[in-house]
Short mmCIF file of C-alpha atoms in Angstrom, two decimals:
data_model
loop_
_atom_site.label_atom_id
_atom_site.label_comp_id
_atom_site.label_asym_id
_atom_site.label_seq_id
_atom_site.Cartn_x
_atom_site.Cartn_y
_atom_site.Cartn_z
CA MET A 1 170.05 181.35 196.59
CA ALA A 2 173.93 182.19 196.19
CA THR A 3 173.36 180.95 192.63
CA THR A 4 170.82 183.38 192.16
CA GLN A 5 173.06 186.06 193.58
CA ILE A 6 175.79 185.16 191.20
CA LEU A 7 173.52 185.20 188.27
CA PHE A 8 172.40 188.69 189.48
CA TRP A 9 175.44 190.21 189.94
CA PHE A 10 177.20 188.55 186.66
CA LEU A 11 173.93 190.08 184.81
CA SER A 12 173.99 193.32 186.59
CA ALA A 13 177.71 193.34 185.54
CA LEU A 14 176.98 193.33 182.06
CA ALA A 15 174.51 195.05 181.76
CA VAL A 16 176.19 198.25 183.12
CA ALA A 17 179.40 197.48 181.39
CA GLY A 18 176.79 197.29 177.93
CA ALA A 19 175.65 200.35 179.03
CA ILE A 20 179.01 202.24 179.26
CA GLY A 21 180.04 200.96 176.25
CA VAL A 22 177.03 202.07 174.54
CA ILE A 23 177.83 205.81 175.37
CA SER A 24 181.54 205.35 175.07
CA CYS A 25 182.02 203.80 171.52
CA LYS A 26 182.99 205.68 168.48
CA ASN A 27 181.22 203.75 165.74
CA PRO A 28 177.33 203.96 165.90
CA LEU A 29 177.29 200.51 165.11
CA TYR A 30 179.47 199.37 167.84
CA GLY A 31 177.00 200.43 170.41
CA VAL A 32 174.41 199.25 168.65
CA LEU A 33 176.08 195.62 169.35
CA TRP A 34 176.84 197.05 173.14
CA LEU A 35 172.95 197.85 173.37
CA ILE A 36 172.28 193.69 172.48
CA ILE A 37 174.29 193.16 174.89
CA VAL A 38 171.89 195.13 177.42
CA PHE A 39 168.90 194.04 176.32
CA PHE A 40 169.99 190.11 176.45
CA ALA A 41 171.30 191.24 180.19
CA ILE A 42 167.78 192.47 180.97
CA SER A 43 166.18 189.55 179.43
CA GLY A 44 168.43 187.46 181.53
CA HIS A 45 167.08 189.63 184.89
CA TYR A 46 163.86 188.90 183.88
CA VAL A 47 164.13 185.02 183.48
CA LEU A 48 165.21 185.31 187.05
CA MET A 49 162.54 187.22 188.47
CA ASN A 50 160.57 184.57 186.77
CA ALA A 51 158.91 186.74 184.45
CA GLN A 52 159.23 184.47 181.05
CA PHE A 53 156.95 186.37 178.58
CA LEU A 54 158.64 189.67 179.25
CA ALA A 55 161.81 188.07 178.88
CA ILE A 56 160.75 186.48 175.56
CA VAL A 57 159.12 189.99 174.68
CA ASN A 58 161.91 191.52 175.66
CA ILE A 59 164.53 189.33 173.11
CA ILE A 60 161.92 189.36 170.64
CA VAL A 61 161.12 192.84 170.48
CA TYR A 62 164.21 195.17 171.45
CA ALA A 63 167.30 192.79 170.71
CA GLY A 64 165.28 191.59 167.56
CA ALA A 65 163.04 194.12 165.80
CA ILE A 66 164.46 197.26 167.10
CA MET A 67 167.99 196.66 166.95
CA VAL A 68 167.70 195.16 163.47
CA LEU A 69 166.26 198.78 162.54
CA PHE A 70 169.17 201.06 164.20
CA THR A 71 171.73 198.63 162.29
CA PHE A 72 169.62 199.31 158.91
CA VAL A 73 169.74 203.33 159.69
CA VAL A 74 173.81 202.61 160.60
CA MET A 75 174.30 201.18 158.00
CA PHE A 76 171.99 203.45 155.37
CA ILE A 77 173.72 206.50 156.91
CA ASP A 78 177.03 207.22 155.71
CA LEU A 79 178.87 208.17 159.00
CA ASN A 80 182.88 208.21 157.27
CA GLU A 81 181.84 210.73 155.01
CA HIS A 82 180.83 213.16 157.91
CA PRO A 83 182.69 212.09 161.60
CA GLU A 84 181.53 213.40 164.87
CA ILE A 85 182.80 216.78 165.24
CA PRO A 86 184.72 216.41 168.86
CA LYS A 87 182.96 218.28 171.00
CA ASN A 88 183.83 221.11 173.92
CA ILE A 89 185.32 219.54 176.42
CA TYR A 90 183.62 221.27 178.83
CA ILE A 91 179.96 220.31 177.86
CA LYS A 92 181.08 216.83 178.16
CA ILE A 93 182.11 216.90 181.68
CA SER A 94 179.54 219.20 183.13
CA GLY A 95 177.18 216.33 180.95
CA LEU A 96 178.96 213.97 183.20
CA ILE A 97 178.79 215.73 186.04
CA ALA A 98 174.80 216.34 185.86
CA SER A 99 174.24 212.39 185.36
CA LEU A 100 176.44 211.67 188.39
CA CYS A 101 174.34 214.63 190.37
CA LEU A 102 171.31 213.16 189.51
CA MET A 103 172.73 209.39 190.35
CA ILE A 104 173.40 210.40 194.03
CA VAL A 105 170.24 212.29 194.41
CA LEU A 106 168.27 209.29 193.57
CA VAL A 107 170.44 206.56 195.91
CA ALA A 108 170.21 209.12 199.10
CA ALA A 109 166.72 209.55 198.56
CA LEU A 110 166.56 205.45 198.25
CA SER A 111 168.84 205.21 201.66
CA HIS A 112 166.55 207.13 203.39
CA SER A 113 163.54 204.83 202.29
CA PRO A 114 162.29 202.45 204.80
CA ALA A 115 161.48 200.04 202.34
CA ASN A 116 164.49 199.08 200.74
CA LYS A 117 165.52 195.88 202.42
CA ILE A 118 162.11 194.10 201.44
CA GLU A 119 162.42 190.66 200.68
CA MET A 120 161.76 189.74 196.83
CA ARG A 121 160.06 186.95 195.83
CA PHE A 122 160.90 185.13 192.63
CA GLY A 123 158.96 181.87 193.15
CA THR A 124 155.37 183.55 192.41
CA ASP A 125 154.03 182.55 188.94
CA VAL A 126 152.27 185.94 187.97
CA GLY A 127 155.06 186.26 185.02
CA LEU A 128 153.55 183.22 183.03
CA ILE A 129 151.85 183.60 179.77
CA LYS A 130 148.77 182.08 181.44
CA TYR A 131 148.04 184.93 183.94
CA LEU A 132 149.48 187.83 181.80
CA GLY A 133 147.15 187.02 178.94
CA ARG A 134 144.17 186.34 180.98
CA THR A 135 144.53 189.92 182.55
CA LEU A 136 145.58 190.82 179.18
CA PHE A 137 142.15 189.94 176.97
CA ASN A 138 139.81 190.77 179.79
CA ASP A 139 140.77 193.96 181.69
CA TYR A 140 143.40 195.44 178.87
CA VAL A 141 141.52 194.79 175.94
CA VAL A 142 140.68 198.35 175.32
CA PRO A 143 144.57 199.77 175.56
CA PHE A 144 145.57 196.47 173.55
CA GLU A 145 142.93 197.35 170.29
CA ILE A 146 144.05 201.23 171.01
CA SER A 147 148.04 200.42 170.30
CA SER A 148 147.53 198.21 167.24
CA VAL A 149 145.97 201.79 166.23
CA LEU A 150 149.20 203.26 167.66
CA PHE A 151 151.19 200.81 165.34
CA LEU A 152 149.29 201.65 162.64
CA SER A 153 149.96 205.35 163.09
CA ALA A 154 153.28 205.33 163.14
CA MET A 155 153.43 202.75 160.39
CA ILE A 156 151.72 205.81 158.19
CA GLY A 157 154.24 208.24 159.95
CA ALA A 158 157.23 206.73 159.22
CA VAL A 159 156.47 206.03 155.40
CA ILE A 160 155.33 209.82 154.91
CA ILE A 161 158.15 211.30 156.68
CA GLY A 162 160.69 208.60 155.33
CA LYS A 163 159.40 209.50 151.82
CA LYS A 164 161.42 211.40 149.15
CA GLU A 165 160.54 215.20 149.06
CA LYS A 166 159.86 215.59 145.70
CA GLU A 167 157.28 213.05 145.94
CA LEU A 168 155.20 214.67 148.46
CA LYS A 169 155.23 218.43 146.59
CA ALA A 170 153.69 216.28 143.68
CA MET B 1 167.69 189.40 197.08
CA GLN B 2 166.49 192.50 198.39
CA ILE B 3 164.44 195.06 196.51
CA GLU B 4 167.31 197.83 197.14
CA TRP B 5 170.07 196.02 194.85
CA TYR B 6 167.45 195.85 191.86
CA ILE B 7 166.38 199.64 192.10
CA ILE B 8 170.47 200.42 192.32
CA LEU B 9 171.15 198.60 188.86
CA SER B 10 168.22 200.65 187.40
CA ILE B 11 169.35 204.02 188.63
CA ALA B 12 172.78 203.23 187.50
CA LEU B 13 171.60 202.47 184.03
CA PHE B 14 169.49 205.11 183.91
CA CYS B 15 172.07 207.87 185.08
CA ILE B 16 174.27 205.68 182.05
CA GLY B 17 171.35 207.07 179.90
CA VAL B 18 171.27 210.38 181.06
CA ALA B 19 175.31 210.54 180.51
CA GLY B 20 175.13 209.86 177.18
CA ALA B 21 172.08 211.65 175.90
CA LEU B 22 173.96 214.70 177.49
CA THR B 23 177.43 214.44 176.23
CA ARG B 24 177.11 212.87 172.97
CA ARG B 25 176.34 214.81 169.68
CA ASN B 26 175.30 211.82 167.10
CA ALA B 27 171.61 211.47 166.69
CA ILE B 28 171.83 207.52 166.66
CA ILE B 29 173.41 206.96 170.03
CA VAL B 30 171.52 209.46 171.10
CA PHE B 31 168.14 207.47 170.19
CA MET B 32 169.77 204.65 171.40
CA CYS B 33 170.09 206.45 175.39
CA ILE B 34 166.74 206.74 175.41
CA GLU B 35 166.09 203.13 174.78
CA LEU B 36 168.43 202.31 177.49
CA MET B 37 166.54 204.47 179.84
CA LEU B 38 162.58 203.17 178.76
CA ASN B 39 164.60 199.71 179.40
CA SER B 40 165.93 200.37 182.61
CA VAL B 41 162.32 202.04 184.15
CA ASN B 42 161.46 198.21 182.53
CA LEU B 43 163.53 196.67 185.06
CA LEU B 44 162.44 198.47 187.79
CA LEU B 45 158.53 197.81 187.21
CA VAL B 46 159.37 193.91 187.23
CA ALA B 47 161.50 194.16 190.08
CA PHE B 48 158.70 195.93 191.47
CA SER B 49 156.36 193.42 190.76
CA LYS B 50 158.50 190.71 192.52
CA MET B 51 158.09 192.64 195.75
CA HIS B 52 156.93 190.91 198.67
CA LEU B 53 153.84 193.16 199.80
CA GLY B 54 152.49 190.93 203.12
CA ASP B 55 148.97 190.49 203.20
CA ALA B 56 147.45 193.84 202.89
CA VAL B 57 147.54 193.59 199.04
CA PRO B 58 146.43 190.66 196.81
CA ILE B 59 150.03 190.41 195.53
CA ALA B 60 148.93 188.61 192.09
CA MET B 61 146.31 191.39 190.86
CA SER B 62 148.96 194.48 191.75
CA ALA B 63 152.00 192.38 190.22
CA ILE B 64 150.11 191.30 186.89
CA ASN B 65 149.03 194.79 186.10
CA ALA B 66 153.08 196.40 186.43
CA GLN B 67 154.30 193.53 184.20
CA ILE B 68 151.40 194.45 181.86
CA PHE B 69 152.40 198.20 182.41
CA VAL B 70 156.01 196.94 180.90
CA PHE B 71 154.45 195.01 178.22
CA PHE B 72 152.43 198.26 177.10
CA ILE B 73 155.88 200.44 177.30
CA MET B 74 157.19 198.12 175.00
CA ILE B 75 154.70 198.26 172.58
CA VAL B 76 155.30 202.53 172.87
CA ALA B 77 158.69 202.25 172.07
CA ALA B 78 158.48 200.14 169.59
CA ALA B 79 156.17 202.30 167.68
CA GLU B 80 158.28 205.69 168.93
CA VAL B 81 161.75 204.19 167.15
CA SER B 82 160.01 203.58 164.04
CA VAL B 83 158.67 207.08 163.15
CA GLY B 84 162.07 208.60 165.49
CA LEU B 85 164.76 206.51 163.43
CA ALA B 86 162.36 207.59 159.99
CA ILE B 87 162.47 211.11 161.47
CA ILE B 88 166.72 210.69 161.70
CA VAL B 89 166.75 209.51 158.04
CA MET B 90 165.04 212.85 156.73
CA MET B 91 167.36 214.60 158.63
CA TYR B 92 170.07 213.24 157.28
CA ARG B 93 168.98 213.44 153.71
CA ASN B 94 168.34 217.27 154.20
CA THR B 95 171.26 218.07 156.18
CA LYS B 96 173.65 215.14 155.09
CA SER B 97 174.60 214.69 158.55
CA ILE B 98 173.12 213.23 161.88
CA ASP B 99 174.66 215.76 164.48
CA ILE B 100 172.49 217.06 166.52
CA ASN B 101 174.00 220.24 166.46
CA PHE B 102 172.73 221.05 163.27
CA LEU B 103 169.02 220.77 164.25
CA ASN B 104 169.03 224.42 166.00
CA ARG B 105 168.75 225.67 162.87
CA LEU B 106 164.96 225.45 163.58
CA LYS B 107 165.08 228.46 166.17
CA ASN B 108 165.77 230.93 163.36
#
């Protein structure tokens, strides 16, 4: 149990540090790299909780596909030409205060819950591909097929939005 | 490991995402903060799927449903990212900037 707790604290510190790196970086490219660290830490949490399928999907989809898209867009857009104008400091401080208030409210609500001391059971093997696949293709076939339509519409939409204006008018 | 540590970790990640979305003006960084919030919710769902529920609820079924939900959230996030990044590229092409404050000209 001690190993599990050490891994939990290590991965949590990694995730929070990466998240703070995302919101405090100057260059968006470094933000992308910090976000990849956060995603790997969250995948580590999934492995720790014995949800291997979601860990692999998280690495492939998020750290692989989505972050490559972000990297391409960041490199596509020349940010040195137009650096970020420094924002009003009061707006920044008020944003930080607002998010801190949200965090305080959520933690206070959690501390009054009677169920927050429940022990987790990492050993259950519901996260394996065998059981997840059986449920996905028995009970959730229709949403799974609808998601393919969603991907098709997202692909067409991205192509149409990404087209040049002149081609659209023609 | 008790469930409350995972809830607190998810709250921390979510609130960092909110802070980034409120304080940054770069559209790409705001978008990445939204991804961060989605991921914290995914982590919370997976943590709940491993909760000890007692004997009242059949554990395997409810836990599998939670993980299928996470899978669908990832699917929707992937579709959303492709369209959102296309919108950011279009915005850069039109305004030569990705500062979200330039978007308020839509209201005139």
